[in-house]
C-alpha cells in the first residue's frame, strides 16, 4: 500500500503528474550541481548564472509545452502553466526570466500574431535561440494599459510603422530581458493610421542585433539592483522614431493594409482591447501557481525546523519541540491549510484555461467563459500572492534568527515573491476587475475599468450575484441540499453549514455594493464609486474565498483513499474556520455568528491545529519538493 504521503502527492499532482515529475527531476539535477545557490552572487554574476540556467531549461521539453506542435511545441497550455508553476520551487529569477521568454514574449507572438509571425519566430523562441521582451509597462502607466503613451504611427509611403516614445513617461520600464539579453521586443503602443488612433496594439520591434549591440533609435537603460529577483535583467526602453515594417504588427485582432486602412474582426475598441489582453491571461495564472510553489517551499522548511528545534523545559524535564506549542501551530498550520486550498483552486483554474485556450485560440470577446476565466485568474493571482507574502514572512519569523540567514533560503523567497503582488497586475486593481465581473448584465456596456464607467453602468442596471455552475459548485450544492440545518456549536465542523456561510456572505456583500453604487448619477459617479471602493474590494475577496472553498470541497470528494480523505477533510475544516476567524467581526456584525458560535470557531481552530500537528510533516512532504531544495543548513543544527 502507498504511504499517505505518496497518496497525497498523487492527489496534488493531478492529471499533469508527468509534467510535475519531469520538472522536479530537472530541478533536482540542477540543484545537485549548485545551480540554485545564488546567495553570494552579485547582480552581474546572478544574471549570467540565470542565463545559463535558461539555456539548460531550453534543452528540455518544458518551455515549448504550450506552443503548437508544428513549431516544436507540445500543444498543451495547461502543461505549460504547470511547468512554470513548478519552477517556483527553485530560483525564482529563473522562473520569471523563463516566464518572460516563453510566457509573455512567446505567448504574445503566438496569441496576438498570425501565421507569418508564427513561422518566422516561434521555432527560435521555443528553442531559446531568440530571446525577447514584453514591453508593456511605462514610467507613467502600469495598470492603466489603455493610457499608454508610446505611439506606432503608420507611414503609407514606406509601408512602415514609426514607433516613438514622446516623453519620459512613455519609456517602457521594468521590462524583463531588456537590460542584457533581449533581441526582439513585443511593444504595446497606441496605433495611429490616417490621423486616427485605434487604441493599444502590439508590434515586434528589434532592439539588438545578433552580436548583442543595441540598434539605432533604441535607448536601453538598466533598472539596476532590486530587492529580489536580481537574476532577471530588467531594463528601460525608449524609442526615437524607430521604423519597423507593416508586417511587424501582431495582427490577429487588428490589421493595417498597405494604404493605411485599419480593419479588425472586432468593431468596438474596448472589446478589442480586452480580447487582446484576455489572450495573455495565462501569465497571471502562472504567477499564482509560482507563488504557491514558493509558499510550499517556505512552509516545508519551517515545519521541518519546527519539528527539530526545542525551546523551554516541559513537564517531563525535556525541552519542548516548538511545533508542539499551540502558538507555533497557529503560525504555520492555518497557512498550510490555505496553501492546500489554493492549490486545488489553481488546479481547477488551469483546467478551465485548457478548456478555453487549449487549441491556442483565445475566446471571443462575448464569450462568457473567457470573462469568467479572466476574473478568476485575477482573483486567484491576488489572493495567492498576498498569501505567499504573508506566509513566507510567518515562516521566516517561525525560524527565528536562523530564518534570517540567506543560506536558509527564506530571506530570498521573501524578497523574490514580494513583487508578485504588483506585477502581472496590481492586486488591488485585479480585485476591482473581479468585482466588476460579479455585476451581471454588464455585457457590452462594460468596456473599460474606469470608476466612472462602473458607476454610470450600475446606476442604470440591475445588479446581482452570480454563482458559477462549475463542477466544484455542483458538488457543493449537492452536499448542501442533502444536509439538514444544524443549530448546535458543532455546526462549525459541518461542511454544508460552512459552504452556506461563505455563499451567504458573498451574496450579502455583493448586494450591498450594488445598493451603494446604484445611488450614482452622471454628476457624482466618481465620488460614489470611490467612497464604496473598500466595499468593492471586499466583494471580490469574499467571492474568491468562496470559490477556493468550492474547489477544496470538490477535491476532498474525489479522493478515493480513505486515509487521505479524512486528513484532507480536517485540512479543509482548518482552512474554513481560520478564514471565518479572521473575518469574525463581519460575521458577528451582520448576525451570521452568535458570540458563542464565534468562540466555537476559535476553539475549533485550536482543536484542528492540535489534531493536524502529527501530520504536519506528511502534509509538507506531500508537496514532493526535491530534497536538495529544502535541505538547508539550519536543519543540520537541531
mmCIF file of C-alpha atoms in Angstrom, residues 179-532:
data_model
loop_
_atom_site.group_PDB
_atom_site.id
_atom_site.type_symbol
_atom_site.label_atom_id
_atom_site.label_comp_id
_atom_site.label_asym_id
_atom_site.label_seq_id
_atom_site.Cartn_x
_atom_site.Cartn_y
_atom_site.Cartn_z
ATOM 1 C CA UNK A 179 18.834 45.252 -19.921
ATOM 2 C CA UNK A 180 21.023 42.449 -21.253
ATOM 3 C CA UNK A 181 19.669 39.531 -23.240
ATOM 4 C CA UNK A 182 16.615 40.526 -25.273
ATOM 5 C CA UNK A 183 16.941 40.985 -29.048
ATOM 6 C CA UNK A 184 13.297 41.474 -30.020
ATOM 7 C CA UNK A 185 10.535 43.227 -28.089
ATOM 8 C CA UNK A 186 6.764 42.960 -28.253
ATOM 9 C CA UNK A 187 5.959 46.659 -27.855
ATOM 10 C CA UNK A 188 2.486 47.816 -26.854
ATOM 11 C CA UNK A 189 1.674 51.207 -28.366
ATOM 12 C CA UNK A 190 -1.174 53.433 -29.493
ATOM 13 C CA UNK A 191 -1.756 52.502 -33.133
ATOM 14 C CA UNK A 192 -2.276 55.552 -35.365
ATOM 15 C CA UNK A 193 -3.309 55.371 -39.024
ATOM 16 C CA UNK A 194 -4.635 58.140 -41.266
ATOM 17 C CA UNK A 195 -4.508 60.507 -38.324
ATOM 18 C CA UNK A 196 -6.760 58.364 -36.113
ATOM 19 C CA UNK A 197 -5.852 56.326 -33.042
ATOM 20 C CA UNK A 198 -7.183 52.767 -32.876
ATOM 21 C CA UNK A 199 -6.065 52.043 -29.335
ATOM 22 C CA UNK A 200 -3.282 49.866 -27.970
ATOM 23 C CA UNK A 201 -1.813 47.198 -30.259
ATOM 24 C CA UNK A 202 1.364 45.103 -30.158
ATOM 25 C CA UNK A 203 4.262 45.253 -32.618
ATOM 26 C CA UNK A 204 7.549 43.401 -32.907
ATOM 27 C CA UNK A 205 10.478 45.808 -32.601
ATOM 28 C CA UNK A 206 14.124 44.624 -32.814
ATOM 29 C CA UNK A 207 16.242 46.176 -30.052
ATOM 30 C CA UNK A 208 19.590 44.387 -30.514
ATOM 31 C CA UNK A 209 21.408 42.665 -33.357
ATOM 32 C CA UNK A 210 22.778 39.128 -33.218
ATOM 33 C CA UNK A 211 26.005 40.426 -31.650
ATOM 34 C CA UNK A 212 24.025 41.944 -28.784
ATOM 35 C CA UNK A 213 24.573 45.533 -29.908
ATOM 36 C CA UNK A 214 21.729 47.990 -29.264
ATOM 37 C CA UNK A 215 20.186 49.138 -32.544
ATOM 38 C CA UNK A 216 19.911 52.773 -33.725
ATOM 39 C CA UNK A 217 16.973 54.688 -32.301
ATOM 40 C CA UNK A 218 16.747 52.390 -29.272
ATOM 41 C CA UNK A 219 17.817 53.542 -25.830
ATOM 42 C CA UNK A 220 18.346 50.873 -23.195
ATOM 43 C CA UNK A 221 18.885 51.619 -19.516
ATOM 44 C CA UNK A 222 19.446 49.113 -16.752
ATOM 45 C CA UNK A 223 16.904 49.324 -13.932
ATOM 46 C CA UNK A 224 19.694 48.208 -11.606
ATOM 47 C CA UNK A 225 19.590 46.129 -8.404
ATOM 48 C CA UNK A 226 16.186 45.244 -6.982
ATOM 49 C CA UNK A 227 15.011 43.967 -3.612
ATOM 50 C CA UNK A 228 14.875 40.499 -5.168
ATOM 51 C CA UNK A 229 14.905 38.639 -8.496
ATOM 52 C CA UNK A 230 18.322 40.062 -9.350
ATOM 53 C CA UNK A 231 18.929 37.282 -11.815
ATOM 54 C CA UNK A 232 16.421 38.986 -14.142
ATOM 55 C CA UNK A 233 17.823 41.786 -16.318
ATOM 56 C CA UNK A 234 15.062 44.371 -16.027
ATOM 57 C CA UNK A 235 15.576 47.478 -18.097
ATOM 58 C CA UNK A 236 14.046 50.623 -19.544
ATOM 59 C CA UNK A 237 13.422 51.034 -23.290
ATOM 60 C CA UNK A 238 12.870 54.235 -25.268
ATOM 61 C CA UNK A 239 12.187 54.551 -28.999
ATOM 62 C CA UNK A 240 13.210 57.520 -31.134
ATOM 63 C CA UNK A 241 11.161 57.279 -34.340
ATOM 64 C CA UNK A 242 12.131 53.648 -34.863
ATOM 65 C CA UNK A 243 10.800 52.236 -38.129
ATOM 66 C CA UNK A 244 9.536 48.680 -38.465
ATOM 67 C CA UNK A 245 7.769 47.061 -41.455
ATOM 68 C CA UNK A 246 3.982 46.849 -41.642
ATOM 69 C CA UNK A 247 4.261 43.100 -41.055
ATOM 70 C CA UNK A 248 5.705 43.772 -37.579
ATOM 71 C CA UNK A 249 2.162 44.395 -36.323
ATOM 72 C CA UNK A 250 0.802 41.382 -34.428
ATOM 73 C CA UNK A 251 -2.391 41.457 -36.396
ATOM 74 C CA UNK A 252 -4.769 38.786 -35.175
ATOM 75 C CA UNK A 253 -7.223 41.362 -33.817
ATOM 76 C CA UNK A 254 -6.333 44.445 -35.848
ATOM 77 C CA UNK A 255 -4.550 44.951 -39.179
ATOM 78 C CA UNK A 256 -3.404 47.788 -41.419
ATOM 79 C CA UNK A 257 -3.350 47.481 -45.205
ATOM 80 C CA UNK A 258 -0.569 48.961 -47.326
ATOM 81 C CA UNK A 259 -2.576 52.131 -47.978
ATOM 82 C CA UNK A 260 -3.138 52.638 -44.229
ATOM 83 C CA UNK A 261 -6.687 51.330 -43.935
ATOM 84 C CA UNK A 262 -7.356 49.843 -40.499
ATOM 85 C CA UNK A 263 -9.535 46.740 -40.094
ATOM 86 C CA UNK A 264 -10.486 44.449 -37.242
ATOM 87 C CA UNK A 265 -12.829 41.489 -36.729
ATOM 88 C CA UNK A 266 -13.958 43.256 -33.516
ATOM 89 C CA UNK A 267 -15.665 46.596 -34.092
ATOM 90 C CA UNK A 268 -15.555 48.004 -30.554
ATOM 91 C CA UNK A 269 -12.207 49.445 -29.479
ATOM 92 C CA UNK A 270 -12.914 48.433 -25.881
ATOM 93 C CA UNK A 271 -13.845 44.847 -26.718
ATOM 94 C CA UNK A 272 -10.832 44.519 -28.995
ATOM 95 C CA UNK A 273 -8.527 45.789 -26.248
ATOM 96 C CA UNK A 274 -9.855 43.397 -23.630
ATOM 97 C CA UNK A 275 -9.840 40.495 -26.063
ATOM 98 C CA UNK A 276 -6.148 41.107 -26.736
ATOM 99 C CA UNK A 277 -5.354 41.285 -23.032
ATOM 100 C CA UNK A 278 -7.532 38.249 -22.361
ATOM 101 C CA UNK A 279 -5.313 36.093 -24.540
ATOM 102 C CA UNK A 280 -2.456 36.800 -22.129
ATOM 103 C CA UNK A 281 -4.324 35.689 -19.000
ATOM 104 C CA UNK A 282 -2.040 32.676 -18.626
ATOM 105 C CA UNK A 283 0.668 34.973 -17.227
ATOM 106 C CA UNK A 284 -1.443 35.752 -14.171
ATOM 107 C CA UNK A 285 -2.303 32.091 -13.757
ATOM 108 C CA UNK A 286 1.380 31.161 -13.881
ATOM 109 C CA UNK A 287 2.264 33.774 -11.260
ATOM 110 C CA UNK A 288 -0.426 32.473 -8.901
ATOM 111 C CA UNK A 289 0.931 28.948 -9.273
ATOM 112 C CA UNK A 290 4.555 30.004 -8.830
ATOM 113 C CA UNK A 291 3.657 31.959 -5.705
ATOM 114 C CA UNK A 292 2.075 28.776 -4.416
ATOM 115 C CA UNK A 293 5.262 26.811 -5.087
ATOM 116 C CA UNK A 294 7.398 29.340 -3.224
ATOM 117 C CA UNK A 295 4.931 29.225 -0.326
ATOM 118 C CA UNK A 296 5.115 25.428 -0.211
ATOM 119 C CA UNK A 297 8.894 25.551 -0.095
ATOM 120 C CA UNK A 298 8.864 28.055 2.775
ATOM 121 C CA UNK A 299 6.343 26.009 4.760
ATOM 122 C CA UNK A 300 8.278 22.792 4.199
ATOM 123 C CA UNK A 301 11.443 24.370 5.586
ATOM 124 C CA UNK A 302 9.629 25.991 8.515
ATOM 125 C CA UNK A 303 7.715 22.845 9.502
ATOM 126 C CA UNK A 304 10.849 20.704 9.353
ATOM 127 C CA UNK A 305 12.690 23.218 11.519
ATOM 128 C CA UNK A 306 9.775 23.388 13.979
ATOM 129 C CA UNK A 307 9.842 19.602 14.364
ATOM 130 C CA UNK A 308 13.500 19.694 15.382
ATOM 131 C CA UNK A 309 14.037 22.936 17.234
ATOM 132 C CA UNK A 310 13.485 22.719 21.013
ATOM 133 C CA UNK A 311 12.851 25.598 23.398
ATOM 134 C CA UNK A 312 11.946 25.818 27.096
ATOM 135 C CA UNK A 313 11.609 22.959 29.542
ATOM 136 C CA UNK A 314 8.385 20.919 29.534
ATOM 137 C CA UNK A 315 6.627 18.963 32.326
ATOM 138 C CA UNK A 316 8.870 15.934 31.785
ATOM 139 C CA UNK A 317 12.038 17.997 32.192
ATOM 140 C CA UNK A 318 12.955 17.907 28.495
ATOM 141 C CA UNK A 319 12.899 20.916 26.227
ATOM 142 C CA UNK A 320 9.745 21.098 24.130
ATOM 143 C CA UNK A 321 9.723 20.798 20.325
ATOM 144 C CA UNK A 322 8.421 24.194 19.189
ATOM 145 C CA UNK A 323 5.803 22.701 16.859
ATOM 146 C CA UNK A 324 4.140 21.278 19.990
ATOM 147 C CA UNK A 325 3.286 24.801 21.106
ATOM 148 C CA UNK A 326 -0.203 25.860 20.019
ATOM 149 C CA UNK A 327 1.071 29.346 19.231
ATOM 150 C CA UNK A 328 3.576 27.889 16.764
ATOM 151 C CA UNK A 329 0.982 25.586 15.250
ATOM 152 C CA UNK A 330 -1.246 28.624 14.694
ATOM 153 C CA UNK A 331 1.597 30.355 12.870
ATOM 154 C CA UNK A 332 2.059 27.587 10.351
ATOM 155 C CA UNK A 333 -0.851 25.163 10.114
ATOM 156 C CA UNK A 334 -3.691 27.505 9.053
ATOM 157 C CA UNK A 335 -1.330 28.858 6.391
ATOM 158 C CA UNK A 336 -0.600 25.290 5.328
ATOM 159 C CA UNK A 337 -4.338 24.586 5.084
ATOM 160 C CA UNK A 338 -4.845 27.687 2.939
ATOM 161 C CA UNK A 339 -1.949 26.604 0.710
ATOM 162 C CA UNK A 340 -3.709 23.291 0.083
ATOM 163 C CA UNK A 341 -6.963 25.118 -0.637
ATOM 164 C CA UNK A 342 -5.276 27.460 -3.133
ATOM 165 C CA UNK A 343 -3.543 24.519 -4.803
ATOM 166 C CA UNK A 344 -6.849 22.861 -5.659
ATOM 167 C CA UNK A 345 -8.347 26.157 -6.810
ATOM 168 C CA UNK A 346 -5.305 26.706 -9.026
ATOM 169 C CA UNK A 347 -5.724 23.206 -10.449
ATOM 170 C CA UNK A 348 -9.343 23.981 -11.382
ATOM 171 C CA UNK A 349 -8.267 27.293 -12.919
ATOM 172 C CA UNK A 350 -5.616 25.611 -15.085
ATOM 173 C CA UNK A 351 -8.201 23.066 -16.226
ATOM 174 C CA UNK A 352 -10.548 25.898 -17.212
ATOM 175 C CA UNK A 353 -7.725 27.591 -19.118
ATOM 176 C CA UNK A 354 -7.063 24.372 -21.008
ATOM 177 C CA UNK A 355 -10.731 24.049 -21.940
ATOM 178 C CA UNK A 356 -10.942 27.602 -23.290
ATOM 179 C CA UNK A 357 -7.493 28.083 -24.820
ATOM 180 C CA UNK A 358 -6.328 24.522 -25.287
ATOM 181 C CA UNK A 359 -6.049 24.981 -29.015
ATOM 182 C CA UNK A 360 -4.138 28.209 -28.632
ATOM 183 C CA UNK A 361 -7.095 30.336 -29.695
ATOM 184 C CA UNK A 362 -8.499 32.992 -27.404
ATOM 185 C CA UNK A 363 -12.190 33.011 -26.776
ATOM 186 C CA UNK A 364 -14.310 35.622 -28.485
ATOM 187 C CA UNK A 365 -14.967 38.992 -26.950
ATOM 188 C CA UNK A 366 -18.518 37.987 -25.995
ATOM 189 C CA UNK A 367 -17.621 34.592 -24.620
ATOM 190 C CA UNK A 368 -18.803 34.361 -21.015
ATOM 191 C CA UNK A 369 -16.394 31.565 -20.218
ATOM 192 C CA UNK A 370 -13.442 33.744 -21.194
ATOM 193 C CA UNK A 371 -14.720 36.575 -18.981
ATOM 194 C CA UNK A 372 -15.082 34.190 -16.044
ATOM 195 C CA UNK A 373 -11.593 32.830 -16.682
ATOM 196 C CA UNK A 374 -10.081 36.324 -16.654
ATOM 197 C CA UNK A 375 -11.957 37.231 -13.474
ATOM 198 C CA UNK A 376 -10.970 34.057 -11.643
ATOM 199 C CA UNK A 377 -7.345 34.365 -12.790
ATOM 200 C CA UNK A 378 -7.223 37.936 -11.498
ATOM 201 C CA UNK A 379 -8.726 36.995 -8.140
ATOM 202 C CA UNK A 380 -6.611 33.915 -7.520
ATOM 203 C CA UNK A 381 -3.464 35.767 -8.542
ATOM 204 C CA UNK A 382 -4.246 38.457 -5.965
ATOM 205 C CA UNK A 383 -5.164 36.077 -3.150
ATOM 206 C CA UNK A 384 -2.322 33.613 -3.835
ATOM 207 C CA UNK A 385 0.397 36.273 -3.987
ATOM 208 C CA UNK A 386 -0.805 38.039 -0.849
ATOM 209 C CA UNK A 387 -0.916 34.648 0.852
ATOM 210 C CA UNK A 388 2.658 33.995 -0.275
ATOM 211 C CA UNK A 389 3.850 37.316 1.128
ATOM 212 C CA UNK A 390 2.189 36.736 4.496
ATOM 213 C CA UNK A 391 3.057 33.052 4.809
ATOM 214 C CA UNK A 392 6.710 33.345 3.845
ATOM 215 C CA UNK A 393 7.093 36.132 6.406
ATOM 216 C CA UNK A 394 5.427 33.952 9.039
ATOM 217 C CA UNK A 395 7.733 31.053 8.112
ATOM 218 C CA UNK A 396 10.751 33.334 8.404
ATOM 219 C CA UNK A 397 9.666 34.501 11.865
ATOM 220 C CA UNK A 398 8.886 30.936 12.912
ATOM 221 C CA UNK A 399 12.544 30.052 12.326
ATOM 222 C CA UNK A 400 13.884 32.919 14.427
ATOM 223 C CA UNK A 401 17.343 34.257 13.681
ATOM 224 C CA UNK A 402 18.186 31.188 11.614
ATOM 225 C CA UNK A 403 15.368 32.083 9.261
ATOM 226 C CA UNK A 404 17.032 35.431 8.603
ATOM 227 C CA UNK A 405 20.218 33.850 7.283
ATOM 228 C CA UNK A 406 20.475 33.879 3.494
ATOM 229 C CA UNK A 407 21.788 30.312 3.399
ATOM 230 C CA UNK A 408 18.455 29.092 4.775
ATOM 231 C CA UNK A 409 16.543 30.320 1.703
ATOM 232 C CA UNK A 410 13.645 32.067 3.453
ATOM 233 C CA UNK A 411 15.015 35.620 3.004
ATOM 234 C CA UNK A 412 15.400 35.159 -0.751
ATOM 235 C CA UNK A 413 11.922 33.651 -1.017
ATOM 236 C CA UNK A 414 10.558 36.667 0.837
ATOM 237 C CA UNK A 415 12.414 39.168 -1.357
ATOM 238 C CA UNK A 416 11.753 37.407 -4.648
ATOM 239 C CA UNK A 417 7.996 36.980 -4.142
ATOM 240 C CA UNK A 418 7.352 40.459 -2.775
ATOM 241 C CA UNK A 419 6.880 41.946 -6.248
ATOM 242 C CA UNK A 420 4.390 39.231 -7.197
ATOM 243 C CA UNK A 421 1.654 41.328 -5.571
ATOM 244 C CA UNK A 422 2.172 44.145 -8.076
ATOM 245 C CA UNK A 423 3.356 42.629 -11.331
ATOM 246 C CA UNK A 424 1.128 40.911 -13.872
ATOM 247 C CA UNK A 425 -1.450 43.331 -12.487
ATOM 248 C CA UNK A 426 -1.531 45.194 -9.176
ATOM 249 C CA UNK A 427 -3.581 43.089 -6.767
ATOM 250 C CA UNK A 428 -5.924 45.886 -5.730
ATOM 251 C CA UNK A 429 -6.699 46.693 -9.360
ATOM 252 C CA UNK A 430 -7.209 42.998 -10.092
ATOM 253 C CA UNK A 431 -9.776 42.704 -7.318
ATOM 254 C CA UNK A 432 -11.684 45.559 -8.916
ATOM 255 C CA UNK A 433 -11.771 43.507 -12.106
ATOM 256 C CA UNK A 434 -13.165 40.556 -10.140
ATOM 257 C CA UNK A 435 -15.861 42.702 -8.535
ATOM 258 C CA UNK A 436 -16.952 44.082 -11.884
ATOM 259 C CA UNK A 437 -17.217 40.559 -13.218
ATOM 260 C CA UNK A 438 -19.740 39.866 -10.449
ATOM 261 C CA UNK A 439 -22.009 42.673 -11.597
ATOM 262 C CA UNK A 440 -24.373 40.992 -14.007
ATOM 263 C CA UNK A 441 -25.980 42.385 -17.135
ATOM 264 C CA UNK A 442 -22.809 44.304 -17.991
ATOM 265 C CA UNK A 443 -22.211 42.574 -21.331
ATOM 266 C CA UNK A 444 -21.469 45.219 -23.935
ATOM 267 C CA UNK A 445 -21.753 48.181 -21.577
ATOM 268 C CA UNK A 446 -18.660 47.303 -19.527
ATOM 269 C CA UNK A 447 -15.773 48.128 -21.832
ATOM 270 C CA UNK A 448 -13.190 49.678 -19.548
ATOM 271 C CA UNK A 449 -12.040 49.606 -15.957
ATOM 272 C CA UNK A 450 -12.639 53.264 -15.097
ATOM 273 C CA UNK A 451 -14.582 54.079 -11.924
ATOM 274 C CA UNK A 452 -16.757 56.446 -13.965
ATOM 275 C CA UNK A 453 -17.904 53.728 -16.358
ATOM 276 C CA UNK A 454 -18.581 51.354 -13.469
ATOM 277 C CA UNK A 455 -20.686 53.816 -11.518
ATOM 278 C CA UNK A 456 -22.598 55.029 -14.568
ATOM 279 C CA UNK A 457 -23.410 51.485 -15.536
ATOM 280 C CA UNK A 458 -24.666 50.301 -12.151
ATOM 281 C CA UNK A 459 -26.733 53.450 -11.805
ATOM 282 C CA UNK A 460 -28.805 52.199 -14.732
ATOM 283 C CA UNK A 461 -28.673 48.419 -14.499
ATOM 284 C CA UNK A 462 -29.847 45.716 -12.130
ATOM 285 C CA UNK A 463 -27.007 44.116 -10.241
ATOM 286 C CA UNK A 464 -26.988 40.674 -8.689
ATOM 287 C CA UNK A 465 -24.689 37.900 -7.555
ATOM 288 C CA UNK A 466 -23.544 35.156 -9.884
ATOM 289 C CA UNK A 467 -22.793 31.656 -8.654
ATOM 290 C CA UNK A 468 -20.955 29.879 -11.464
ATOM 291 C CA UNK A 469 -22.233 26.384 -12.104
ATOM 292 C CA UNK A 470 -18.788 24.844 -12.167
ATOM 293 C CA UNK A 471 -18.148 21.195 -11.437
ATOM 294 C CA UNK A 472 -16.939 22.184 -7.959
ATOM 295 C CA UNK A 473 -20.051 24.273 -7.283
ATOM 296 C CA UNK A 474 -22.300 21.369 -8.278
ATOM 297 C CA UNK A 475 -20.550 19.169 -5.722
ATOM 298 C CA UNK A 476 -21.095 21.805 -3.046
ATOM 299 C CA UNK A 477 -24.759 22.283 -3.961
ATOM 300 C CA UNK A 478 -25.419 18.541 -3.699
ATOM 301 C CA UNK A 479 -23.722 18.496 -0.312
ATOM 302 C CA UNK A 480 -25.710 21.481 0.978
ATOM 303 C CA UNK A 481 -29.016 20.161 -0.337
ATOM 304 C CA UNK A 482 -28.505 16.816 1.388
ATOM 305 C CA UNK A 483 -27.582 18.268 4.779
ATOM 306 C CA UNK A 484 -30.126 19.181 7.483
ATOM 307 C CA UNK A 485 -29.787 22.536 9.244
ATOM 308 C CA UNK A 486 -27.792 22.388 12.467
ATOM 309 C CA UNK A 487 -28.097 24.835 15.345
ATOM 310 C CA UNK A 488 -25.543 23.462 17.822
ATOM 311 C CA UNK A 489 -21.979 24.763 18.034
ATOM 312 C CA UNK A 490 -20.787 21.555 16.392
ATOM 313 C CA UNK A 491 -22.151 23.050 13.175
ATOM 314 C CA UNK A 492 -18.812 24.799 12.698
ATOM 315 C CA UNK A 493 -17.463 21.415 11.563
ATOM 316 C CA UNK A 494 -20.443 20.778 9.294
ATOM 317 C CA UNK A 495 -19.346 21.257 5.689
ATOM 318 C CA UNK A 496 -22.801 22.281 4.497
ATOM 319 C CA UNK A 497 -23.002 24.987 7.182
ATOM 320 C CA UNK A 498 -19.556 26.236 6.187
ATOM 321 C CA UNK A 499 -20.448 26.412 2.491
ATOM 322 C CA UNK A 500 -23.737 28.182 3.207
ATOM 323 C CA UNK A 501 -21.940 30.720 5.385
ATOM 324 C CA UNK A 502 -19.398 31.571 2.673
ATOM 325 C CA UNK A 503 -22.073 31.809 -0.035
ATOM 326 C CA UNK A 504 -24.342 33.937 2.140
ATOM 327 C CA UNK A 505 -21.514 36.339 2.937
ATOM 328 C CA UNK A 506 -20.672 36.688 -0.752
ATOM 329 C CA UNK A 507 -24.251 37.427 -1.746
ATOM 330 C CA UNK A 508 -24.792 39.900 1.111
ATOM 331 C CA UNK A 509 -21.605 41.851 0.390
ATOM 332 C CA UNK A 510 -22.269 41.996 -3.347
ATOM 333 C CA UNK A 511 -25.836 43.179 -2.837
ATOM 334 C CA UNK A 512 -24.504 45.865 -0.518
ATOM 335 C CA UNK A 513 -22.112 47.062 -3.220
ATOM 336 C CA UNK A 514 -24.973 47.183 -5.687
ATOM 337 C CA UNK A 515 -27.130 49.296 -3.372
ATOM 338 C CA UNK A 516 -24.317 51.784 -2.788
ATOM 339 C CA UNK A 517 -23.392 52.111 -6.451
ATOM 340 C CA UNK A 518 -26.997 52.405 -7.551
ATOM 341 C CA UNK A 519 -27.013 55.849 -5.951
ATOM 342 C CA UNK A 520 -24.619 57.101 -8.621
ATOM 343 C CA UNK A 521 -25.591 59.611 -11.266
ATOM 344 C CA UNK A 522 -23.600 61.172 -14.060
ATOM 345 C CA UNK A 523 -22.749 64.078 -11.769
ATOM 346 C CA UNK A 524 -21.447 62.138 -8.777
ATOM 347 C CA UNK A 525 -20.326 58.865 -10.364
ATOM 348 C CA UNK A 526 -16.670 59.020 -9.357
ATOM 349 C CA UNK A 527 -17.403 60.118 -5.786
ATOM 350 C CA UNK A 528 -19.922 57.326 -5.253
ATOM 351 C CA UNK A 529 -17.598 54.674 -6.633
ATOM 352 C CA UNK A 530 -14.592 55.998 -4.714
ATOM 353 C CA UNK A 531 -16.487 56.032 -1.430
ATOM 354 C CA UNK A 532 -17.534 52.411 -1.983
#
